[in-house]
């Protein structure tokens, strides 16, 4: 395990937790569309947090934004599913591995939050119901709707939103997902 140093360049697990508390991007639907559930995960804890478990494509999972997430963190932290427990984004891995400082990590989280909030505001203006959905799921749907000749009208109408979505995805790919990713892969918008 890494340990803190006075230069702040090597992050402790405790500081990593405080980083996550200021972020929440892997729980609020911005980064992922859903979370897979395993046999050993506590269904009682999820039920208590009003998490609805679905079986999609033969995989038990729940949709994000996660009902257990609040600005104070995960309400079922001690009993969170294994995929949540095991997940570590690139930013957190780089911080805990001493590759980036707390200051840099916090700045990236701030930038990601700003891109996310700006996109949510755009979506809210189009339809208030859209802003309550997972941005990761919306990205997949809108990207698909905008493809090819059939997507021309959609692109003309919502090109400015697609550009905002693409900017957010690029930022996530670069700072939260890209390169060697030790415990997951979001290529399908899930934690599988
Ligand atoms: S995206 Fe990374 S830094 Fe943010 S809460 Fe998840 S693991 Fe923590
Ligand atoms: S269960 Fe907890 S850690 Fe998992 S997605 Fe929900 S809020 Fe995040």
mmCIF file of C-alpha atoms and ligand atoms in Angstrom:
data_model
loop_
_atom_site.group_PDB
_atom_site.id
_atom_site.type_symbol
_atom_site.label_atom_id
_atom_site.label_comp_id
_atom_site.label_asym_id
_atom_site.label_seq_id
_atom_site.Cartn_x
_atom_site.Cartn_y
_atom_site.Cartn_z
ATOM 1 C CA UNK A 1 0.000 0.000 0.000
ATOM 2 C CA UNK A 2 1.173 3.518 -0.710
ATOM 3 C CA UNK A 3 1.785 5.915 2.123
ATOM 4 C CA UNK A 4 1.545 9.682 2.385
ATOM 5 C CA UNK A 5 4.602 11.853 2.169
ATOM 6 C CA UNK A 6 4.984 15.500 2.966
ATOM 7 C CA UNK A 7 5.399 16.449 -0.681
ATOM 8 C CA UNK A 8 1.933 15.105 -1.348
ATOM 9 C CA UNK A 9 3.139 13.157 -4.389
ATOM 10 C CA UNK A 10 2.359 9.699 -3.046
ATOM 11 C CA UNK A 11 -1.225 9.213 -2.008
ATOM 12 C CA UNK A 12 -2.498 7.202 0.929
ATOM 13 C CA UNK A 13 -5.641 5.054 0.690
ATOM 14 C CA UNK A 14 -7.285 7.430 3.190
ATOM 15 C CA UNK A 15 -6.518 10.432 0.983
ATOM 16 C CA UNK A 16 -7.769 8.425 -1.996
ATOM 17 C CA UNK A 17 -11.068 7.989 -0.174
ATOM 18 C CA UNK A 18 -11.317 11.721 0.386
ATOM 19 C CA UNK A 19 -10.630 12.190 -3.319
ATOM 20 C CA UNK A 20 -13.527 9.852 -4.138
ATOM 21 C CA UNK A 21 -15.798 11.714 -1.729
ATOM 22 C CA UNK A 22 -15.176 14.879 -3.727
ATOM 23 C CA UNK A 23 -15.890 13.067 -7.003
ATOM 24 C CA UNK A 24 -18.588 10.377 -7.309
ATOM 25 C CA UNK A 25 -18.319 10.254 -11.090
ATOM 26 C CA UNK A 26 -18.272 6.430 -11.108
ATOM 27 C CA UNK A 27 -21.553 6.370 -9.111
ATOM 28 C CA UNK A 28 -23.624 9.255 -10.485
ATOM 29 C CA UNK A 29 -24.138 7.918 -14.016
ATOM 30 C CA UNK A 30 -21.563 10.108 -15.730
ATOM 31 C CA UNK A 31 -18.957 7.399 -16.283
ATOM 32 C CA UNK A 32 -21.083 4.221 -16.221
ATOM 33 C CA UNK A 33 -24.577 3.206 -17.284
ATOM 34 C CA UNK A 34 -24.918 0.239 -14.948
ATOM 35 C CA UNK A 35 -23.151 -1.827 -12.300
ATOM 36 C CA UNK A 36 -22.915 -5.642 -12.493
ATOM 37 C CA UNK A 37 -23.889 -7.637 -9.418
ATOM 38 C CA UNK A 38 -22.393 -10.961 -8.336
ATOM 39 C CA UNK A 39 -23.842 -13.841 -6.298
ATOM 40 C CA UNK A 40 -21.986 -12.801 -3.161
ATOM 41 C CA UNK A 41 -23.297 -9.227 -3.182
ATOM 42 C CA UNK A 42 -25.791 -8.177 -0.509
ATOM 43 C CA UNK A 43 -29.240 -7.879 -2.045
ATOM 44 C CA UNK A 44 -30.621 -6.741 1.324
ATOM 45 C CA UNK A 45 -28.280 -3.743 1.395
ATOM 46 C CA UNK A 46 -29.217 -2.835 -2.155
ATOM 47 C CA UNK A 47 -32.904 -3.179 -1.427
ATOM 48 C CA UNK A 48 -32.546 -0.935 1.631
ATOM 49 C CA UNK A 49 -30.993 1.705 -0.627
ATOM 50 C CA UNK A 50 -33.847 1.366 -3.162
ATOM 51 C CA UNK A 51 -31.516 -0.112 -5.765
ATOM 52 C CA UNK A 52 -33.543 -2.041 -8.324
ATOM 53 C CA UNK A 53 -31.756 -5.164 -9.488
ATOM 54 C CA UNK A 54 -32.387 -6.097 -13.120
ATOM 55 C CA UNK A 55 -31.283 -9.040 -15.222
ATOM 56 C CA UNK A 56 -30.162 -7.783 -18.621
ATOM 57 C CA UNK A 57 -28.447 -10.042 -21.147
ATOM 58 C CA UNK A 58 -28.203 -12.726 -18.453
ATOM 59 C CA UNK A 59 -26.307 -10.417 -16.072
ATOM 60 C CA UNK A 60 -27.702 -9.123 -12.770
ATOM 61 C CA UNK A 61 -27.068 -5.409 -12.567
ATOM 62 C CA UNK A 62 -28.501 -2.071 -11.549
ATOM 63 C CA UNK A 63 -28.724 1.155 -13.400
ATOM 64 C CA UNK A 64 -26.925 4.362 -12.624
ATOM 65 C CA UNK A 65 -27.255 7.050 -11.338
ATOM 66 C CA UNK A 66 -26.979 4.831 -8.268
ATOM 67 C CA UNK A 67 -29.753 5.453 -5.704
ATOM 68 C CA UNK A 68 -27.243 4.721 -2.927
ATOM 69 C CA UNK A 69 -25.023 7.627 -3.950
ATOM 70 C CA UNK A 70 -25.275 10.935 -2.123
ATOM 71 C CA UNK A 71 -22.964 13.918 -1.781
ATOM 72 C CA UNK A 72 -21.715 12.268 1.430
ATOM 73 C CA UNK A 73 -20.673 9.147 -0.508
ATOM 74 C CA UNK A 74 -22.048 5.621 -0.770
ATOM 75 C CA UNK A 75 -24.898 4.940 1.688
ATOM 76 C CA UNK A 76 -24.137 1.191 1.634
ATOM 77 C CA UNK A 77 -20.362 1.548 1.613
ATOM 78 C CA UNK A 78 -19.682 -1.424 3.926
ATOM 79 C CA UNK A 79 -21.966 -3.659 1.857
ATOM 80 C CA UNK A 80 -21.396 -2.233 -1.611
ATOM 81 C CA UNK A 81 -21.155 -4.744 -4.466
ATOM 82 C CA UNK A 82 -17.805 -6.305 -5.284
ATOM 83 C CA UNK A 83 -17.587 -4.487 -8.616
ATOM 84 C CA UNK A 84 -17.801 -1.160 -6.728
ATOM 85 C CA UNK A 85 -15.289 -2.360 -4.143
ATOM 86 C CA UNK A 86 -12.818 -3.447 -6.806
ATOM 87 C CA UNK A 87 -13.184 -0.484 -9.126
ATOM 88 C CA UNK A 88 -10.319 1.987 -9.260
ATOM 89 C CA UNK A 89 -10.272 4.654 -11.967
ATOM 90 C CA UNK A 90 -7.103 5.740 -13.700
ATOM 91 C CA UNK A 91 -7.020 9.020 -11.798
ATOM 92 C CA UNK A 92 -7.242 7.306 -8.401
ATOM 93 C CA UNK A 93 -4.669 4.685 -9.429
ATOM 94 C CA UNK A 94 -2.289 7.433 -10.555
ATOM 95 C CA UNK A 95 -2.792 9.371 -7.330
ATOM 96 C CA UNK A 96 -2.299 6.332 -5.088
ATOM 97 C CA UNK A 97 0.700 5.306 -7.166
ATOM 98 C CA UNK A 98 2.317 8.700 -6.677
ATOM 99 C CA UNK A 99 2.147 9.692 -10.342
ATOM 100 C CA UNK A 100 -0.008 12.746 -9.738
ATOM 101 C CA UNK A 101 -0.489 14.996 -6.728
ATOM 102 C CA UNK A 102 -3.718 15.558 -4.805
ATOM 103 C CA UNK A 103 -3.852 19.049 -6.297
ATOM 104 C CA UNK A 104 -3.735 17.723 -9.871
ATOM 105 C CA UNK A 105 -6.244 14.950 -9.106
ATOM 106 C CA UNK A 106 -8.684 17.409 -7.556
ATOM 107 C CA UNK A 107 -8.309 19.750 -10.522
ATOM 108 C CA UNK A 108 -9.170 16.916 -12.952
ATOM 109 C CA UNK A 109 -12.215 15.998 -10.869
ATOM 110 C CA UNK A 110 -13.280 19.642 -10.893
ATOM 111 C CA UNK A 111 -12.915 19.843 -14.669
ATOM 112 C CA UNK A 112 -14.844 16.601 -15.160
ATOM 113 C CA UNK A 113 -17.605 17.854 -12.850
ATOM 114 C CA UNK A 114 -17.797 21.105 -14.758
ATOM 115 C CA UNK A 115 -18.105 19.326 -18.138
ATOM 116 C CA UNK A 116 -20.717 16.958 -16.662
ATOM 117 C CA UNK A 117 -22.780 19.776 -15.107
ATOM 118 C CA UNK A 118 -22.685 21.838 -18.253
ATOM 119 C CA UNK A 119 -23.937 18.861 -20.289
ATOM 120 C CA UNK A 120 -26.662 18.152 -17.711
ATOM 121 C CA UNK A 121 -27.789 21.780 -17.951
ATOM 122 C CA UNK A 122 -27.976 21.538 -21.748
ATOM 123 C CA UNK A 123 -30.018 18.333 -21.475
ATOM 124 C CA UNK A 124 -32.284 19.880 -18.852
ATOM 125 C CA UNK A 125 -33.104 22.710 -21.245
ATOM 126 C CA UNK A 126 -34.061 20.187 -23.944
ATOM 127 C CA UNK A 127 -36.108 17.963 -21.616
ATOM 128 C CA UNK A 128 -35.895 17.999 -17.789
ATOM 129 C CA UNK A 129 -36.359 14.189 -17.753
ATOM 130 C CA UNK A 130 -33.079 13.713 -19.652
ATOM 131 C CA UNK A 131 -30.954 15.203 -16.882
ATOM 132 C CA UNK A 132 -31.951 12.420 -14.477
ATOM 133 C CA UNK A 133 -30.582 9.701 -16.757
ATOM 134 C CA UNK A 134 -27.159 8.139 -16.913
ATOM 135 C CA UNK A 135 -24.953 10.229 -19.202
ATOM 136 C CA UNK A 136 -23.082 7.060 -20.172
ATOM 137 C CA UNK A 137 -26.312 5.434 -21.396
ATOM 138 C CA UNK A 138 -27.443 8.603 -23.155
ATOM 139 C CA UNK A 139 -24.088 8.877 -24.869
ATOM 140 C CA UNK A 140 -24.469 5.377 -26.309
ATOM 141 C CA UNK A 141 -28.032 6.053 -27.491
ATOM 142 C CA UNK A 142 -27.343 9.478 -28.960
ATOM 143 C CA UNK A 143 -24.128 8.365 -30.590
ATOM 144 C CA UNK A 144 -26.021 5.538 -32.255
ATOM 145 C CA UNK A 145 -28.923 7.825 -33.309
ATOM 146 C CA UNK A 146 -26.451 10.243 -34.909
ATOM 147 C CA UNK A 147 -24.722 7.637 -37.075
ATOM 148 C CA UNK A 148 -24.913 7.416 -40.862
ATOM 149 C CA UNK A 149 -27.319 9.001 -43.325
ATOM 150 C CA UNK A 150 -30.323 8.250 -41.049
ATOM 151 C CA UNK A 151 -28.695 10.323 -38.338
ATOM 152 C CA UNK A 152 -28.318 13.474 -40.421
ATOM 153 C CA UNK A 153 -31.424 15.255 -39.084
ATOM 154 C CA UNK A 154 -30.517 14.220 -35.530
ATOM 155 C CA UNK A 155 -27.001 15.589 -35.997
ATOM 156 C CA UNK A 156 -28.321 18.846 -37.415
ATOM 157 C CA UNK A 157 -30.720 19.288 -34.525
ATOM 158 C CA UNK A 158 -28.509 18.141 -31.649
ATOM 159 C CA UNK A 159 -24.979 18.634 -32.972
ATOM 160 C CA UNK A 160 -24.122 21.040 -30.138
ATOM 161 C CA UNK A 161 -25.162 18.425 -27.534
ATOM 162 C CA UNK A 162 -23.218 15.669 -29.284
ATOM 163 C CA UNK A 163 -20.116 17.882 -29.173
ATOM 164 C CA UNK A 164 -20.547 18.401 -25.432
ATOM 165 C CA UNK A 165 -21.022 14.648 -24.920
ATOM 166 C CA UNK A 166 -17.931 13.884 -27.001
ATOM 167 C CA UNK A 167 -15.852 16.386 -25.010
ATOM 168 C CA UNK A 168 -16.905 14.738 -21.746
ATOM 169 C CA UNK A 169 -16.159 11.230 -23.069
ATOM 170 C CA UNK A 170 -12.739 12.346 -24.322
ATOM 171 C CA UNK A 171 -11.960 13.780 -20.915
ATOM 172 C CA UNK A 172 -13.053 10.577 -19.198
ATOM 173 C CA UNK A 173 -11.086 8.450 -21.644
ATOM 174 C CA UNK A 174 -7.981 10.493 -21.076
ATOM 175 C CA UNK A 175 -8.050 10.970 -17.310
ATOM 176 C CA UNK A 176 -10.333 8.310 -15.819
ATOM 177 C CA UNK A 177 -10.326 5.309 -18.158
ATOM 178 C CA UNK A 178 -7.571 5.175 -20.763
ATOM 179 C CA UNK A 179 -4.447 2.941 -20.849
ATOM 180 C CA UNK A 180 -3.728 0.016 -18.548
ATOM 181 C CA UNK A 181 -6.782 -0.177 -16.384
ATOM 182 C CA UNK A 182 -6.206 -2.564 -13.533
ATOM 183 C CA UNK A 183 -9.683 -3.538 -12.452
ATOM 184 C CA UNK A 184 -12.203 -2.808 -15.152
ATOM 185 C CA UNK A 185 -13.064 -1.484 -18.558
ATOM 186 C CA UNK A 186 -15.969 0.787 -19.440
ATOM 187 C CA UNK A 187 -15.980 0.108 -23.149
ATOM 188 C CA UNK A 188 -19.629 -0.906 -22.923
ATOM 189 C CA UNK A 189 -20.552 1.722 -20.382
ATOM 190 C CA UNK A 190 -20.607 -0.823 -17.531
ATOM 191 C CA UNK A 191 -18.115 -1.992 -14.946
ATOM 192 C CA UNK A 192 -17.844 -5.396 -16.645
HETATM 193 S S1 LIG B 1 -14.212 8.116 -10.603
HETATM 194 FE FE1 LIG B 1 -12.285 7.589 -9.548
HETATM 195 S S2 LIG B 1 -11.858 9.319 -8.159
HETATM 196 FE FE2 LIG B 1 -14.007 9.460 -8.816
HETATM 197 S S3 LIG B 1 -15.153 8.411 -7.163
HETATM 198 FE FE3 LIG B 1 -14.748 6.889 -8.782
HETATM 199 S S4 LIG B 1 -12.819 5.870 -8.213
HETATM 200 FE FE4 LIG B 1 -12.996 7.772 -6.992
HETATM 201 S S1 LIG B 2 -23.363 1.000 -4.471
HETATM 202 FE FE1 LIG B 2 -22.144 2.673 -3.647
HETATM 203 S S2 LIG B 2 -20.115 2.479 -4.625
HETATM 204 FE FE2 LIG B 2 -21.614 1.253 -5.836
HETATM 205 S S3 LIG B 2 -22.333 2.622 -7.473
HETATM 206 FE FE3 LIG B 2 -23.766 2.807 -5.723
HETATM 207 S S4 LIG B 2 -22.983 4.563 -4.531
HETATM 208 FE FE4 LIG B 2 -21.350 3.889 -5.897
#
